Coordinates of C-alpha atoms in Angstrom, one line a residue:
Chain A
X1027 CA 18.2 15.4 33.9
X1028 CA 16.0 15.9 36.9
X1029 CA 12.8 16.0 34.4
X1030 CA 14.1 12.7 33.0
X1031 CA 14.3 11.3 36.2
X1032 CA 11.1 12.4 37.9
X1033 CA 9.0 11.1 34.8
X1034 CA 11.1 8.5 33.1
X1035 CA 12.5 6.1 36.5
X1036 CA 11.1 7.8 39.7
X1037 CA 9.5 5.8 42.1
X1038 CA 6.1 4.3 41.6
X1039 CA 4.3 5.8 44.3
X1040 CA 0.3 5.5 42.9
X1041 CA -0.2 2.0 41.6
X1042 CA -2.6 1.0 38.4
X1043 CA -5.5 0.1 40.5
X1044 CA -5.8 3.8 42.1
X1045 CA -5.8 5.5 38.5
X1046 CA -8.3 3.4 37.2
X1047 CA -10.1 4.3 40.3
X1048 CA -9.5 8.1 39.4
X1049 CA -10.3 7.3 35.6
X1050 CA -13.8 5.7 36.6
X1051 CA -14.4 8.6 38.8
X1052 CA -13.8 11.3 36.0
X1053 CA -17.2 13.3 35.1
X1054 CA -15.5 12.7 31.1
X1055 CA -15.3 9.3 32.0
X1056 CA -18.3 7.9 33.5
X1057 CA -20.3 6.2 31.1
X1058 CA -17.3 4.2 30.3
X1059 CA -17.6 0.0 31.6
X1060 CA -14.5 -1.9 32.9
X1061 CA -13.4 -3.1 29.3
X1062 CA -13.7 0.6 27.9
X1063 CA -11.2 1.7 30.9
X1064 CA -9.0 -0.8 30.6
X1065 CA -7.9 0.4 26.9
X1066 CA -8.4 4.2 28.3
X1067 CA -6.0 3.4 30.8
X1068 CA -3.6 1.9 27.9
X1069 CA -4.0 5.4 26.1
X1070 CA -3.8 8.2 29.0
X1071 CA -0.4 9.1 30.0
X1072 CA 1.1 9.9 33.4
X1073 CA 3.2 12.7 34.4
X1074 CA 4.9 13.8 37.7
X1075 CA 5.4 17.6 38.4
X1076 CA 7.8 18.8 41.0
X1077 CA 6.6 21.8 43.3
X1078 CA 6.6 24.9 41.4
X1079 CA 7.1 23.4 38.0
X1080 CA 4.0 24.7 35.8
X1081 CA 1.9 22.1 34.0
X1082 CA 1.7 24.4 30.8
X1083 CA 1.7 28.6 30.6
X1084 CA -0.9 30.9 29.5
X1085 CA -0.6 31.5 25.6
X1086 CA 0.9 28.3 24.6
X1087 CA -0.6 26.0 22.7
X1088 CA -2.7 23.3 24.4
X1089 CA -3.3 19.3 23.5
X1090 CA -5.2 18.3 26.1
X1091 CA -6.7 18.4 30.0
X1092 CA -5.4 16.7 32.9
X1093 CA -6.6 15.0 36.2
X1094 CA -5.2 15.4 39.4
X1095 CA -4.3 12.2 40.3
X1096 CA -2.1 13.4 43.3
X1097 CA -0.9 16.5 44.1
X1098 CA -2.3 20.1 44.2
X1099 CA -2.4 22.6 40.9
X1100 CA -3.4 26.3 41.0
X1101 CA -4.9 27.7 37.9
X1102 CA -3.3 31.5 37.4
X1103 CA -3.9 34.6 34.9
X1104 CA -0.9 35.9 34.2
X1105 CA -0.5 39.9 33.2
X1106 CA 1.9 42.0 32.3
X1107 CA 1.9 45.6 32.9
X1108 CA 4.0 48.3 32.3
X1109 CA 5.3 50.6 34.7
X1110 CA 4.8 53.9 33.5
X1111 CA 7.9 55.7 35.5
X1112 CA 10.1 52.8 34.7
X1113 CA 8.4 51.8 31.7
X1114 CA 9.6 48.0 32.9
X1115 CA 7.4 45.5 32.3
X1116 CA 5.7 43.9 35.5
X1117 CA 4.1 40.3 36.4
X1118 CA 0.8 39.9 38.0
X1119 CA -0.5 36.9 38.3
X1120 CA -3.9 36.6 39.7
X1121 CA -5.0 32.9 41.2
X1122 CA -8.4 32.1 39.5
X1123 CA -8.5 28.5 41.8
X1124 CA -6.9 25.7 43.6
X1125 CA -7.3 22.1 42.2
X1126 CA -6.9 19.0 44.6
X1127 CA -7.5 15.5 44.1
X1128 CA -9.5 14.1 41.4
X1129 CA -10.1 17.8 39.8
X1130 CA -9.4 18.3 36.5
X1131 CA -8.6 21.1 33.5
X1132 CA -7.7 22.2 30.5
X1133 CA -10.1 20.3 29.3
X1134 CA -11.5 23.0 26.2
X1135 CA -8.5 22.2 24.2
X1136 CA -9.1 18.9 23.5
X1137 CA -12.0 20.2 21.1
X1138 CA -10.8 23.8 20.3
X1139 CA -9.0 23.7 17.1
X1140 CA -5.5 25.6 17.4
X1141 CA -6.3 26.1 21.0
X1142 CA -4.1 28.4 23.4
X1143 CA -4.3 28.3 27.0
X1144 CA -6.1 31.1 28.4
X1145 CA -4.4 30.6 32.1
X1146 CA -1.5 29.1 33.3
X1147 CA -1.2 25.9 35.1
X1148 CA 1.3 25.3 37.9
X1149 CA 2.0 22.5 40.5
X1150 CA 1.8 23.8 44.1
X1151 CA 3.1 20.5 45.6
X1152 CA 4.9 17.7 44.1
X1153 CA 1.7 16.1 41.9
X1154 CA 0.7 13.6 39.6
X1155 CA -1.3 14.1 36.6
X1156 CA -3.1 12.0 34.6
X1157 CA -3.1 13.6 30.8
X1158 CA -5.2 12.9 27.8
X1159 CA -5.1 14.2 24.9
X1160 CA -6.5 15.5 21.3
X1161 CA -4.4 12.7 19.5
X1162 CA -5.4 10.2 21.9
X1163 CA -9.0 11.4 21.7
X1164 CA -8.9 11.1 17.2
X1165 CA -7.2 7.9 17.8
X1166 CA -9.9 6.6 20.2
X1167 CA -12.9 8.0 18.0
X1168 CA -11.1 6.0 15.1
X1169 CA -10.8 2.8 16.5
X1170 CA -13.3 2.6 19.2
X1171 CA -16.3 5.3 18.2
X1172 CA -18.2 4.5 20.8
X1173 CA -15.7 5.3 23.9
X1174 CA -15.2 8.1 21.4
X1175 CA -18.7 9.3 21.2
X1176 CA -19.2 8.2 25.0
X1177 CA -16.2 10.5 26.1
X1178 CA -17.3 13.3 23.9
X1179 CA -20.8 13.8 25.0
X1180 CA -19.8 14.1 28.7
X1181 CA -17.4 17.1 27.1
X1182 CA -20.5 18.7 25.8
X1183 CA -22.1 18.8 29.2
X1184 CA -19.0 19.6 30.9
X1185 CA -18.6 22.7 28.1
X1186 CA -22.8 23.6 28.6
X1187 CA -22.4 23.2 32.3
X1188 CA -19.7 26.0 32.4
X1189 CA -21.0 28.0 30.0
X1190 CA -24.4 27.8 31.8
X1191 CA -22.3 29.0 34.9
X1192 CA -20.5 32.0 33.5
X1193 CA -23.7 33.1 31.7
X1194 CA -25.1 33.4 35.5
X1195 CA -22.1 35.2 36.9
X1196 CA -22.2 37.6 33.9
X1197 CA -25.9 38.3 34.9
X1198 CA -25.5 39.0 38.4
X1199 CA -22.7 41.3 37.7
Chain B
X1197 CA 25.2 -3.9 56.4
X1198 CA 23.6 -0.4 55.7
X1199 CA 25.4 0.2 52.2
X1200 CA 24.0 4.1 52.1
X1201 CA 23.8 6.3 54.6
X1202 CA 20.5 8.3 53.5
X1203 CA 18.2 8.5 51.1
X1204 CA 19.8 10.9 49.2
X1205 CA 22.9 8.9 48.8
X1206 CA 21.1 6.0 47.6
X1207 CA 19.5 8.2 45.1
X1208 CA 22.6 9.4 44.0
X1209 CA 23.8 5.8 43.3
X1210 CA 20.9 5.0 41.7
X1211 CA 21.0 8.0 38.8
X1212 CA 24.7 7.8 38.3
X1213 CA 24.2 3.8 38.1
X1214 CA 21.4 4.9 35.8
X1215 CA 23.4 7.2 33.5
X1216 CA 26.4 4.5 33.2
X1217 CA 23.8 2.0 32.2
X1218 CA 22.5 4.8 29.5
X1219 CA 25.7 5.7 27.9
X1220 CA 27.0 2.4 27.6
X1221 CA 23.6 1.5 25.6
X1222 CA 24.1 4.3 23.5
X1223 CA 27.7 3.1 22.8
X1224 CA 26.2 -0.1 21.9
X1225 CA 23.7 1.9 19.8
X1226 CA 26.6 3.6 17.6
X1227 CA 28.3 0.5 17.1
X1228 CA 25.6 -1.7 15.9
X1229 CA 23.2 1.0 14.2
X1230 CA 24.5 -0.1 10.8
X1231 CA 23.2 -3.6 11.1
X1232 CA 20.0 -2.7 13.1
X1233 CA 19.6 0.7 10.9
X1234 CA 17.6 -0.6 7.9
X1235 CA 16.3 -3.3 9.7
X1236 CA 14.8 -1.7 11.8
X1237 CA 13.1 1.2 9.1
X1238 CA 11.8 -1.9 7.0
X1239 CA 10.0 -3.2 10.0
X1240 CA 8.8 0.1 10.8
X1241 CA 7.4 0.2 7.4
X1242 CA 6.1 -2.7 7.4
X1243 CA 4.3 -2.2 10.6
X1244 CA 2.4 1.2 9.1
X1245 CA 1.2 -1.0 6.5
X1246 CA -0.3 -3.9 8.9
X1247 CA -1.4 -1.1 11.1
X1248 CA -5.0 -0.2 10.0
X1249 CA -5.6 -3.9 9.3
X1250 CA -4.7 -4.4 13.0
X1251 CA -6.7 -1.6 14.2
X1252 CA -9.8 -3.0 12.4
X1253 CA -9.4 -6.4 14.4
X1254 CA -9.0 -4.7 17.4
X1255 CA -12.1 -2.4 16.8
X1256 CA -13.9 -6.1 16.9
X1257 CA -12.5 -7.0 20.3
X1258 CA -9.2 -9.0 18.7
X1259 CA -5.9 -8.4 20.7
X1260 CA -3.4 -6.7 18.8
X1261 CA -0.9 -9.8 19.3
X1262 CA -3.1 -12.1 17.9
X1263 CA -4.4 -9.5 14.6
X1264 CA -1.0 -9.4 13.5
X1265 CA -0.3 -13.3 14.2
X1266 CA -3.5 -14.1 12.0
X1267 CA -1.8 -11.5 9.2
X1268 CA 1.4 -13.1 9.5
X1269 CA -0.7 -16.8 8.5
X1270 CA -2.9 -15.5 6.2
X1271 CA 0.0 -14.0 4.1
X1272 CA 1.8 -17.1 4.5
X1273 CA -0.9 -18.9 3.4
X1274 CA -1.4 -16.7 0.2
X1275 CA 2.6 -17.1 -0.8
X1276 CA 2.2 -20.7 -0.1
X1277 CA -1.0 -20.4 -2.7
X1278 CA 1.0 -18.3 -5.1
X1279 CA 4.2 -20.7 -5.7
X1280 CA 1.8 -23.4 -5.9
X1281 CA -0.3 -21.8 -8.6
X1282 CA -0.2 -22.2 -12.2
X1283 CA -1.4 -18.7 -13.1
X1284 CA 0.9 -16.6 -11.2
X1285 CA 4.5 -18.3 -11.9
X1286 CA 6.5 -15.3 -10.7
X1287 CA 9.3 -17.3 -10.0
X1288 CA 9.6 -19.0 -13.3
X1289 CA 9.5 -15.8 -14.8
X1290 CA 11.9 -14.4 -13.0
X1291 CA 14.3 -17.8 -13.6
X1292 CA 13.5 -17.5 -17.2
X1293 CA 14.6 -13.5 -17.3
X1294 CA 17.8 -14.4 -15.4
X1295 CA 18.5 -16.6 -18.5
X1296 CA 17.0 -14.4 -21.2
X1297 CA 18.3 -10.9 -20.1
X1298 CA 22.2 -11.6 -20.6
X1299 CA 21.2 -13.1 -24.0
X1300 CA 18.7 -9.9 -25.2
X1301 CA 21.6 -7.1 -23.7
X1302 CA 24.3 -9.1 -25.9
X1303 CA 22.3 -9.0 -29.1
X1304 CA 21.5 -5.4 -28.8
X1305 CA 25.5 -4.4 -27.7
X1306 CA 26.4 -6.3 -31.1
X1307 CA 23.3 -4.7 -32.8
X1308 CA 24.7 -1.4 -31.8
X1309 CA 28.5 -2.5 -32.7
X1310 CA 27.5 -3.7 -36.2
X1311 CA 25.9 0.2 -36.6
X1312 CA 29.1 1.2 -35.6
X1313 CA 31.1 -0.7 -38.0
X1314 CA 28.5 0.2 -40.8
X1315 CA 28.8 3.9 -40.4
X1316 CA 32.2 4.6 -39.0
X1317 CA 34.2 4.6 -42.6
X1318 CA 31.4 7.4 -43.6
X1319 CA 30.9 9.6 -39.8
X1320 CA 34.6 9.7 -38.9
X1321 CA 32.8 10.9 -35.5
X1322 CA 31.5 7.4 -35.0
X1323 CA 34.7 5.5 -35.8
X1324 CA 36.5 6.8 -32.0
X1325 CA 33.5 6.6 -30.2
X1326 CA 33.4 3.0 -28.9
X1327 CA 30.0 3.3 -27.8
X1328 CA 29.8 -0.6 -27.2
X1329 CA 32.2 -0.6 -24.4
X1330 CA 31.1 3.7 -23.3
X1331 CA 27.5 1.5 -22.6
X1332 CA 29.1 -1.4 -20.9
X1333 CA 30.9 1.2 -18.4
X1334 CA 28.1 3.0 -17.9
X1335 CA 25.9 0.0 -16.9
X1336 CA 28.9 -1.1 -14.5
X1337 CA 29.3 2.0 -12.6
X1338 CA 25.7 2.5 -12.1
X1339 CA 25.6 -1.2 -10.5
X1340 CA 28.2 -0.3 -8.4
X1341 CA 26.8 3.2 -7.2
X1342 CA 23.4 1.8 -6.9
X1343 CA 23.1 -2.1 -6.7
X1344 CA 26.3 -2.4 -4.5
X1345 CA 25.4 -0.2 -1.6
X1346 CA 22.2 -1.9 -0.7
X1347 CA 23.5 -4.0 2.1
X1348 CA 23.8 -7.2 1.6
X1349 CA 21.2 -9.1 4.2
X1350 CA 18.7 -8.0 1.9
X1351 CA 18.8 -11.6 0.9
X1352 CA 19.6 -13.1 3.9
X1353 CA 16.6 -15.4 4.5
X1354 CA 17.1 -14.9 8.5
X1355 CA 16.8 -10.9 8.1
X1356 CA 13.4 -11.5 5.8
X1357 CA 11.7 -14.2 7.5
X1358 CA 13.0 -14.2 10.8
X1359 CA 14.3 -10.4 11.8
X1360 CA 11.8 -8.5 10.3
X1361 CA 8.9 -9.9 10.7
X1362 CA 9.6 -10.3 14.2
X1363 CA 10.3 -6.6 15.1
X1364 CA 7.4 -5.7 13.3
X1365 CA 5.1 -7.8 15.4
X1366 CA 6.3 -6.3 18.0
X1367 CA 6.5 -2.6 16.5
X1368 CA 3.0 -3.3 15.9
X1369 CA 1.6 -4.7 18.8
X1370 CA 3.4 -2.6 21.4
X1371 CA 3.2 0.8 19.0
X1372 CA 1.2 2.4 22.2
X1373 CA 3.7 1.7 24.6
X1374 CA 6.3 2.5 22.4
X1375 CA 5.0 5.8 22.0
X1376 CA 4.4 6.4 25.9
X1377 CA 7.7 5.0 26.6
X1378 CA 9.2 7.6 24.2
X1379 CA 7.1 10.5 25.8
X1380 CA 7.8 9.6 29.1
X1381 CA 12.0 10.6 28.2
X1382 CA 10.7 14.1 27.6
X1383 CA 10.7 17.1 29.8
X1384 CA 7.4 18.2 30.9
X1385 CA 8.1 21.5 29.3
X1386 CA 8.2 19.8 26.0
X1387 CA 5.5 17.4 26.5
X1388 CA 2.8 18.3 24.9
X1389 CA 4.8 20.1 21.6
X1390 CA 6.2 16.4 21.6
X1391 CA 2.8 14.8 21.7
X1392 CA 1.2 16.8 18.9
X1393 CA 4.8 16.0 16.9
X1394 CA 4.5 12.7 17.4
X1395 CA 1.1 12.5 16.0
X1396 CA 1.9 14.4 12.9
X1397 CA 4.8 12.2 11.7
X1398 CA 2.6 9.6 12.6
X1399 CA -0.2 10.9 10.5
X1400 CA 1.9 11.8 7.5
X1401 CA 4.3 8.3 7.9
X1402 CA 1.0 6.5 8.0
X1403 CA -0.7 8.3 5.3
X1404 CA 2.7 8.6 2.6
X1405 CA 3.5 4.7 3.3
X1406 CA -0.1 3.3 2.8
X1407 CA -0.6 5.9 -0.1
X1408 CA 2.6 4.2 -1.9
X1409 CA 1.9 1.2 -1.5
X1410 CA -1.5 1.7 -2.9
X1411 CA 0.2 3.1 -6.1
X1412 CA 2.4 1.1 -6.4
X1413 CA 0.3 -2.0 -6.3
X1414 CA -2.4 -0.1 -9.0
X1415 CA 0.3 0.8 -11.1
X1416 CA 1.7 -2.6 -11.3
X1417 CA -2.0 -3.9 -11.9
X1418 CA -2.4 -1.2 -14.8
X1419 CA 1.0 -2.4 -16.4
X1420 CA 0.4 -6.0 -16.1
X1421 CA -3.6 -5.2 -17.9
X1422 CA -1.6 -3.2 -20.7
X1423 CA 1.2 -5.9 -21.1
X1424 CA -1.0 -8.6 -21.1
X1425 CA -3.1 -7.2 -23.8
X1426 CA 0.0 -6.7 -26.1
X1427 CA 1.1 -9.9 -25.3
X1428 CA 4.6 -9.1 -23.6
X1429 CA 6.2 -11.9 -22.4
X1430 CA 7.5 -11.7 -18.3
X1431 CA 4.2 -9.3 -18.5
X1432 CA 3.8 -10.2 -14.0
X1433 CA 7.5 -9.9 -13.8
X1434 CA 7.6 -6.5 -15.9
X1435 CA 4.6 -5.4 -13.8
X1436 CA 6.4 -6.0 -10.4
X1437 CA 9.4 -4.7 -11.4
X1438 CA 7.1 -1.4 -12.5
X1439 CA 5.0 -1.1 -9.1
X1440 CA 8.7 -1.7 -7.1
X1441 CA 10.4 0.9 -8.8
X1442 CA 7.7 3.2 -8.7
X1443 CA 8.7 3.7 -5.0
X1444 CA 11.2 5.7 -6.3
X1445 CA 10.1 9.1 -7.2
X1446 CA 10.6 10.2 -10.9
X1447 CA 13.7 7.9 -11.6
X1448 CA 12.0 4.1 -10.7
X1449 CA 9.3 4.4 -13.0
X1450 CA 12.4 5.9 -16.3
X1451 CA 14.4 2.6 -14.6
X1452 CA 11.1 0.1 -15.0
X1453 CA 10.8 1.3 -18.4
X1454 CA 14.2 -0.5 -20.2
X1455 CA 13.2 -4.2 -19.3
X1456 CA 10.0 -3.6 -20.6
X1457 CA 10.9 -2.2 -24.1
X1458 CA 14.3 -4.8 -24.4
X1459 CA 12.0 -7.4 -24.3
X1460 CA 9.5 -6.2 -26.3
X1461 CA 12.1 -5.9 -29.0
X1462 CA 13.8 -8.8 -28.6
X1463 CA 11.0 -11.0 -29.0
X1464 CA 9.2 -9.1 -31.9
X1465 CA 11.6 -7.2 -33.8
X1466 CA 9.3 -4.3 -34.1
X1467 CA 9.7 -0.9 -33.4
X1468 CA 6.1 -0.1 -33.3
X1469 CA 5.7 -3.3 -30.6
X1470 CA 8.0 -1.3 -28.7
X1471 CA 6.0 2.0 -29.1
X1472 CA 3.0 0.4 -28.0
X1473 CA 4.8 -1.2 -24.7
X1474 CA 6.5 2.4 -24.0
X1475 CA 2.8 3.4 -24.1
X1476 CA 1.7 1.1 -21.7
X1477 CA 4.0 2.5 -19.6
X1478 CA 3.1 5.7 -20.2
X1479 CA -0.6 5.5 -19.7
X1480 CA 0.2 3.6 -16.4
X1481 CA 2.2 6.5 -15.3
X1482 CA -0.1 9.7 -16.7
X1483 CA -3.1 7.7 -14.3
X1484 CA -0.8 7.8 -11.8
X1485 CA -0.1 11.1 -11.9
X1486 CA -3.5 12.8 -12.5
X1487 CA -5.9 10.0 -10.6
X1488 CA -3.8 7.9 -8.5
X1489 CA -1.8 10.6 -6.4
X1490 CA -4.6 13.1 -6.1
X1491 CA -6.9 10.4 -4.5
X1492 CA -4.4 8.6 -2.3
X1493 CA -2.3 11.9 -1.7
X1494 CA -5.1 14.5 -0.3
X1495 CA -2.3 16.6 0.8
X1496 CA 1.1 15.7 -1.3
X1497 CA 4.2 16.5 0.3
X1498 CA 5.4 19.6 -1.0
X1499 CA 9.1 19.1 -2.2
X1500 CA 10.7 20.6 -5.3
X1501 CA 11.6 18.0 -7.7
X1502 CA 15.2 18.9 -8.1
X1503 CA 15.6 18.3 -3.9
X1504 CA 13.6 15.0 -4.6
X1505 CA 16.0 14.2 -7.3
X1506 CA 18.9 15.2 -4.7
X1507 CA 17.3 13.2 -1.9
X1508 CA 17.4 10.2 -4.1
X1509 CA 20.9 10.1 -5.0
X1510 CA 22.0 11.0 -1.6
X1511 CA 20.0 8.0 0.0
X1512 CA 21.5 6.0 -2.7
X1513 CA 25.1 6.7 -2.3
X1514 CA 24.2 5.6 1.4
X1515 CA 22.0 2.4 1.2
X1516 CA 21.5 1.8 -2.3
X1517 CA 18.1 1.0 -3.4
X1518 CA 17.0 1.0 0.0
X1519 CA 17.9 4.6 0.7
X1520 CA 16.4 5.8 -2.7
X1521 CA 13.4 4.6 -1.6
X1522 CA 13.3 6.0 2.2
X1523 CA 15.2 9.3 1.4
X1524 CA 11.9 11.4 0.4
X1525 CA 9.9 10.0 3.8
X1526 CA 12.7 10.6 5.7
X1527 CA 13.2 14.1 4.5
X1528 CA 9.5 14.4 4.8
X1529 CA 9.7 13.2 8.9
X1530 CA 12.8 15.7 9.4
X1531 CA 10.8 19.0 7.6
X1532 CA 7.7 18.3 9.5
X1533 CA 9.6 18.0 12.6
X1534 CA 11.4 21.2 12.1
X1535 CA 8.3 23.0 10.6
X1536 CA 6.3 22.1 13.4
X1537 CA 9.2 23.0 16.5
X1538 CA 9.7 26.4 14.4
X1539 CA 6.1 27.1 14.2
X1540 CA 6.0 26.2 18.5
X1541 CA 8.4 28.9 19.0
X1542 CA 6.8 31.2 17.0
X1543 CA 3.9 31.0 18.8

């Protein structure tokens, strides 16, 4: 019921014009003009996230990447280990980063087929996403290729860029 | 006058006011489903089938309301066409059948009685049988089981021309927000899974519906071409009557058949006519089967044919013809669903 609520009647805090404004901003969506946002806009969904409610879990399957819109998200590797005495199973989780404003992630599985999240996602603060996804990607490449083909070349260089990045770590270690 | 005394009092007002509001909707629901229910799933099938036409004019920058208003003119306009045409004449067929087919099922009961009077001194067996009135019976309880059921608006000019058309402009038009709206009732926790569900009934409604339609519309083409040729009288009629009923999986087509070869015999009194028009059939229905449904059917729903056959009885002991023809997607809808949840937690 609570769920329900927070996404289905809650109060309206963000209005239209600030997630267009967070839309536009988006590295994934920057080649896109006014008319292309507005139908983005039509498309993307939002969700609210109460403080410590997690945004998806490590090994689930994933649709799609999100944009904090509001809020603040931490990104978390989550291992289990057994206790050798006790033989009971124990948590770790190990923060890999915080997100704020405007960040965004997830966004590999919105071109990985039968993609799994390799972290887990969880809302430090009470936040709002902004969530798009693999079906709204296939249904935006069907009827509008060219926001299609716009949005998936700035995934490329998104994908490059971090590969690029963890190549260098790699090397340095 | 402060009415609350905090904030969280107010909010308590406003989700128990918001419950209230939801159950007595869903009473509402339950009451009127039956009169909404099939409705509703025509529109919903009629609003796949606009769909990609829609699409397309919105890919050139048309707004969806105004795609499906220019559909809604242009198949006007081509109705408007077809009663004024001397080619097509569907309705006078059909007037003249209405006339013809109590005459032709008369001639062939007494055809069948004066066999029985012929033989029944010599085959003792055939003297108690009464097959006239056995046939009669038969016909009568398979109106009522079938024919009876489907509800009765179905010829209710304000359901056709005024109901359904109008929920499917909307159905169409609004399908995105209808979807978000939907979403936006689930849990987080079950977003996502919902998403991806959503989008495979919508794949596989979208691709079984248009599919059908497809085949039903060649196989009525391919009929019409071999009736035609043979020279079968009502051959457009016979041919509609064979794409319709070819909705219904492996009983429509057996169904579209009888018309066919009645009237063939009637109006030649040749067994061999009646051959060739069975043929007709038959050729219509083997391109079906090997051309037709592997092309418009890349991945066919995998159901047995005995729970097709089940399915179809079911949905017509429910809704008549109606439910015979929506009981295989609706199974389909209901297995993906379940296949696709089971395989989630699986995972």
């Amino acid at each position: 019921m609570k769920y329900l609520w927070i996404n289905f009647f809650s109060k309206k805090e963000l209005d239209k014009k600030f997630y267009r404004t967070v839309l536009k901003n988006n590295i994934l969506f920057n080649d896109l003009n006014e008319k292309q946002i507005n139908i983005l806009e039509k498309i993307v969904h939002i969700r609210n996230y109460s403080s410590g409610e997690y945004v998806f879990r490590q090994g689930k399957p994933g649709a799609g990447f999100f944009i904090i819109a509001h809020g603040k998200v931490v990104i978390q590797k989550e291992n289990i280990n057994i206790d050798e005495q006790s033989e009971k199973e124990i948590f770790e989780n190990t923060i890999i980063t915080t997100l704020k404003d405007s960040d965004f992630f997830g966004e590999v599985s919105l071109v990985e087929e039968h993609s799994t999240r390799t972290a887990s996602a969880k809302a430090i603060v009470y936040s709002t996403l902004i969530g798009f996804f693999k079906p709204d990607l296939l249904e935006i490449m069907k009827v509008y290729p060219i926001i299609g083909m716009k949005i998936l070349y700035r995934i490329t260089q998104v994908l490059s860029k971090r590969l690029i990045e963890t190549t260098k770590e790699l090397e340095k270690q | 006058m402060k009415i609350f005394t905090n904030h969280i009092e107010r909010e308590t007002f406003y989700r128990m006011s918001f419950l209230i509001v939801i159950f007595v909707f869903f009473i509402l629901f339950v009451i009127f489903l039956p009169i909404f229910l099939t409705p509703i799933l025509l529109s919903i099938i009629f609003a796949y089938i606009l769909m990609p036409i829609v699409n397309f004019l919105e890919k050139h920058s048309i707004p969806r309301g105004i795609s499906v208003l220019i559909i809604y003119i242009l198949v006007a306009y081509v109705l408007f066409i077809s009663l004024q045409s001397s080619y097509l004449r569907l309705f006078d067929q059909f007037s003249g059948l209405e006339t013809d087919i109590p005459k032709i099922v008369d001639e062939q009961l007494q055809n069948i009685q004066n066999f029985e009077n012929k033989y029944s001194e010599t085959y003792s067996i055939i003297k108690n049988f009464d097959s006239v009135n056995k046939i009669k019976l038969f016909f009568k309880h398979s109106y009522d089981a079938v024919l009876v059921n489907t509800p009765r608006w179905i010829s209710s000019i304000f359901y056709l021309f005024v109901f359904i058309p109008f929920f499917t402009f909307f159905f169409v038009k609004d399908a995105r927000k209808i979807r978000n709206w939907i979403l936006g009732v689930l849990p987080n926790k079950f977003f996502e899974s919902g998403l991806q569900i959503m989008y495979d009934i919508n794949k596989s409604m979208t691709h079984y519906i248009q599919g059908r339609i497809w085949e039903a519309f060649i196989v009525a083409i391919i009929t019409y071409i071999g009736l035609l040729i043979l020279g079968v009288k009502y051959a457009i009629l016979l041919a509609v009557i064979a794409g319709f009923l070819n909705l219904i999986p492996y009983v429509g087509p057996l169904v579209a058949v009888v018309p066919g070869l009645l009237i063939a015999y009637y109006y030649s009194n040749s067994l061999w006519y009646v051959f060739l028009t069975g043929c007709v059939y038959g050729v219509a229905q083997l391109l079906d089967t090997i051309l037709i449904i592997p092309v418009l059917f890349s991945r066919i729903i995998n159901i047995h044919p005995v729970i097709v056959v089940m399915l179809i009885v079911v949905g017509g002991y429910f809704l008549g013809v109606l439910g015979m023809v929506f009981a295989v997607p609706v199974y389909s809808i209901i297995k993906a669903v379940t296949d696709t949840i089971l395989a989630r937690i699986s995972s």
